[in-house]
Coordinates of C-alpha atoms in Angstrom, one line a residue:
C1 CA -67.1 197.9 173.1
L2 CA -63.4 198.1 173.6
P3 CA -61.1 195.6 172.0
Q4 CA -59.9 193.0 174.5
S5 CA -56.4 194.3 174.2
D6 CA -57.5 197.7 175.5
V7 CA -59.1 196.3 178.7
P8 CA -56.8 196.6 181.7
E9 CA -55.7 193.3 183.2
L10 CA -57.0 193.5 186.8
T11 CA -56.0 189.9 187.7
A12 CA -52.3 190.5 186.9
G13 CA -50.0 190.8 189.9
S14 CA -49.9 189.1 193.2
F15 CA -52.1 189.4 196.2
S16 CA -50.2 189.7 199.5
H17 CA -53.0 188.4 201.7
S18 CA -55.8 185.9 201.2
F19 CA -58.4 184.6 203.6
Q20 CA -61.8 183.0 203.7
L21 CA -64.9 184.3 205.3
P22 CA -68.5 183.0 205.3
A23 CA -70.7 184.9 202.8
T24 CA -73.0 185.7 205.7
A25 CA -70.1 187.4 207.6
I26 CA -69.3 189.6 204.6
R27 CA -72.9 190.5 204.1
G28 CA -73.1 191.3 207.9
L29 CA -70.0 193.6 207.7
I30 CA -71.5 195.4 204.7
D31 CA -75.1 195.6 206.0
K32 CA -73.9 197.2 209.2
T33 CA -71.7 199.9 207.6
Q34 CA -72.7 200.8 204.0
F35 CA -75.3 203.4 205.1
A36 CA -72.5 205.6 206.4
I37 CA -70.5 205.6 203.1
S38 CA -70.0 209.2 202.0
N39 CA -71.2 210.6 198.6
E40 CA -68.9 213.6 198.8
E41 CA -66.5 213.7 195.8
T42 CA -64.0 216.0 197.4
R43 CA -63.2 213.6 200.2
Y44 CA -62.9 210.5 198.0
Y45 CA -61.2 208.4 200.7
L46 CA -64.6 208.3 202.5
N47 CA -66.4 206.9 199.5
G48 CA -66.1 203.3 200.6
I49 CA -65.7 200.9 203.5
Y50 CA -62.4 200.8 205.3
L51 CA -61.4 197.1 205.9
H52 CA -58.5 196.5 208.2
Q53 CA -57.2 194.4 211.1
A54 CA -58.3 196.0 214.4
K55 CA -55.6 197.2 216.8
Q56 CA -56.5 194.4 219.2
A57 CA -55.2 192.1 216.3
D58 CA -58.0 189.5 216.8
S59 CA -60.7 191.0 214.6
L60 CA -61.3 192.1 211.0
R61 CA -63.1 195.5 211.1
A62 CA -65.2 197.3 208.5
V63 CA -65.7 201.1 209.0
A64 CA -67.5 203.7 207.0
T65 CA -68.2 207.4 207.7
D66 CA -69.5 210.4 205.9
G67 CA -68.2 212.9 208.5
H68 CA -71.6 213.0 210.3
R69 CA -72.1 209.3 211.0
L70 CA -69.7 206.5 211.8
A71 CA -70.5 202.8 211.5
Q72 CA -68.2 199.9 212.4
A73 CA -68.6 196.1 212.4
Q74 CA -66.2 193.4 213.0
V75 CA -65.7 189.6 212.8
N76 CA -63.0 187.3 214.2
L77 CA -59.8 187.7 212.3
P78 CA -59.7 184.9 209.7
V79 CA -56.6 182.8 209.1
G80 CA -54.4 184.6 206.5
A81 CA -55.6 188.1 207.3
D82 CA -52.9 188.7 210.0
G83 CA -50.8 191.7 209.1
M84 CA -53.1 192.8 206.2
P85 CA -52.9 196.4 205.0
G86 CA -55.9 198.6 205.6
V87 CA -57.8 199.0 202.4
I88 CA -60.8 201.2 201.2
V89 CA -63.3 199.2 199.2
P90 CA -65.2 201.5 196.8
R91 CA -68.9 202.0 197.1
K92 CA -69.6 200.4 193.7
T93 CA -67.7 197.3 194.6
V94 CA -69.6 197.1 197.9
L95 CA -72.9 197.3 196.1
E96 CA -71.8 194.6 193.6
V97 CA -70.6 192.3 196.3
V98 CA -74.0 192.7 198.0
K99 CA -75.8 191.7 194.8
L100 CA -73.4 188.8 194.0
M101 CA -73.4 187.4 197.5
E102 CA -77.2 187.3 197.7
G103 CA -78.2 183.8 198.5
E104 CA -74.6 182.6 198.7
E105 CA -74.1 180.5 201.8
G106 CA -70.6 179.1 201.5
D107 CA -67.2 180.6 202.1
V108 CA -65.9 183.5 200.1
E109 CA -62.1 183.9 199.4
V110 CA -61.0 187.5 199.8
S111 CA -57.6 188.3 198.3
L112 CA -56.0 191.7 198.5
S113 CA -53.0 193.8 197.8
S114 CA -52.3 197.4 198.4
S115 CA -54.2 198.4 195.1
K116 CA -56.7 195.5 194.4
I117 CA -59.2 193.3 196.1
R118 CA -60.8 190.1 194.8
F119 CA -63.8 188.2 196.0
S120 CA -64.1 184.6 194.9
A121 CA -67.1 182.2 195.6
G122 CA -67.7 179.1 193.5
N123 CA -67.5 180.2 189.8
L124 CA -67.9 183.9 190.7
V125 CA -64.9 186.2 190.8
L126 CA -65.0 190.0 191.3
T127 CA -61.8 191.9 191.1
S128 CA -61.7 195.7 191.9
K129 CA -59.3 198.5 192.3
L130 CA -59.2 200.0 195.8
I131 CA -59.5 203.7 196.7
D132 CA -56.0 205.1 196.9
G133 CA -56.0 207.3 200.0
T134 CA -55.7 207.3 203.7
F135 CA -58.8 206.7 205.8
P136 CA -58.9 209.1 208.8
D137 CA -58.1 207.9 212.3
Y138 CA -61.7 207.2 213.3
E139 CA -60.9 205.9 216.7
R140 CA -60.0 209.4 217.9
V141 CA -63.7 210.5 217.6
I142 CA -65.1 207.6 219.6
P143 CA -65.6 208.6 223.2
R144 CA -63.6 206.6 225.8
N145 CA -64.1 206.1 229.5
N146 CA -67.8 206.9 229.4
T147 CA -69.5 206.4 232.8
K148 CA -73.0 207.1 231.6
V149 CA -75.2 204.0 230.9
L150 CA -78.8 204.1 229.7
V151 CA -81.0 201.0 230.2
T152 CA -84.3 200.9 228.4
E153 CA -86.8 198.4 226.9
A154 CA -85.8 197.5 223.4
K155 CA -89.4 197.9 222.2
D156 CA -89.7 201.4 223.6
F157 CA -86.4 202.4 222.1
A158 CA -87.3 201.0 218.6
Q159 CA -90.6 202.9 218.7
A160 CA -88.9 206.2 219.6
V161 CA -86.3 205.7 216.8
D162 CA -89.1 204.9 214.4
R163 CA -91.0 208.1 215.3
V164 CA -88.0 210.2 214.8
S165 CA -87.0 208.6 211.5
T166 CA -90.4 209.4 210.0
I167 CA -89.8 213.1 210.2
S168 CA -86.0 213.3 209.9
L169 CA -83.9 213.8 206.8
E170 CA -81.0 211.5 205.9
K171 CA -78.3 213.4 207.9
S172 CA -80.3 215.4 210.4

């Protein structure tokens, strides 16, 4: 073990934004996006979930991509998150938050600065460094003004996806 004096003080400094979200909302954001987090070490800025205020300014959005898949989820913008900087939460932190929030039903306080994020719920506090990098402008790859609409039975669609997923690889 390291001596206590050698351990960096992650709690030092101030957090520019702080807001509360239900634990279920945090789990929902993570559950819907974590599968698309990249494992590629050369593009380290894709190795997490990008958390930011959506351009519409009324929602908090989580986005992840590995260059092949893109996942996004959003919730209503909580009080205190207005004007927050876009931050990239590392994969390891995301996985720990999932474990720690298991069974948690109350509100979770999320505090962040440009270099750190803190999750607090009851007597639990998780502080992590953020990924230092710029997340790509993912909105440029999302098609706009699409006029094609497909309507199908949910059961039939789920069965087709299930059949394809049994023979497909992770990214193909």
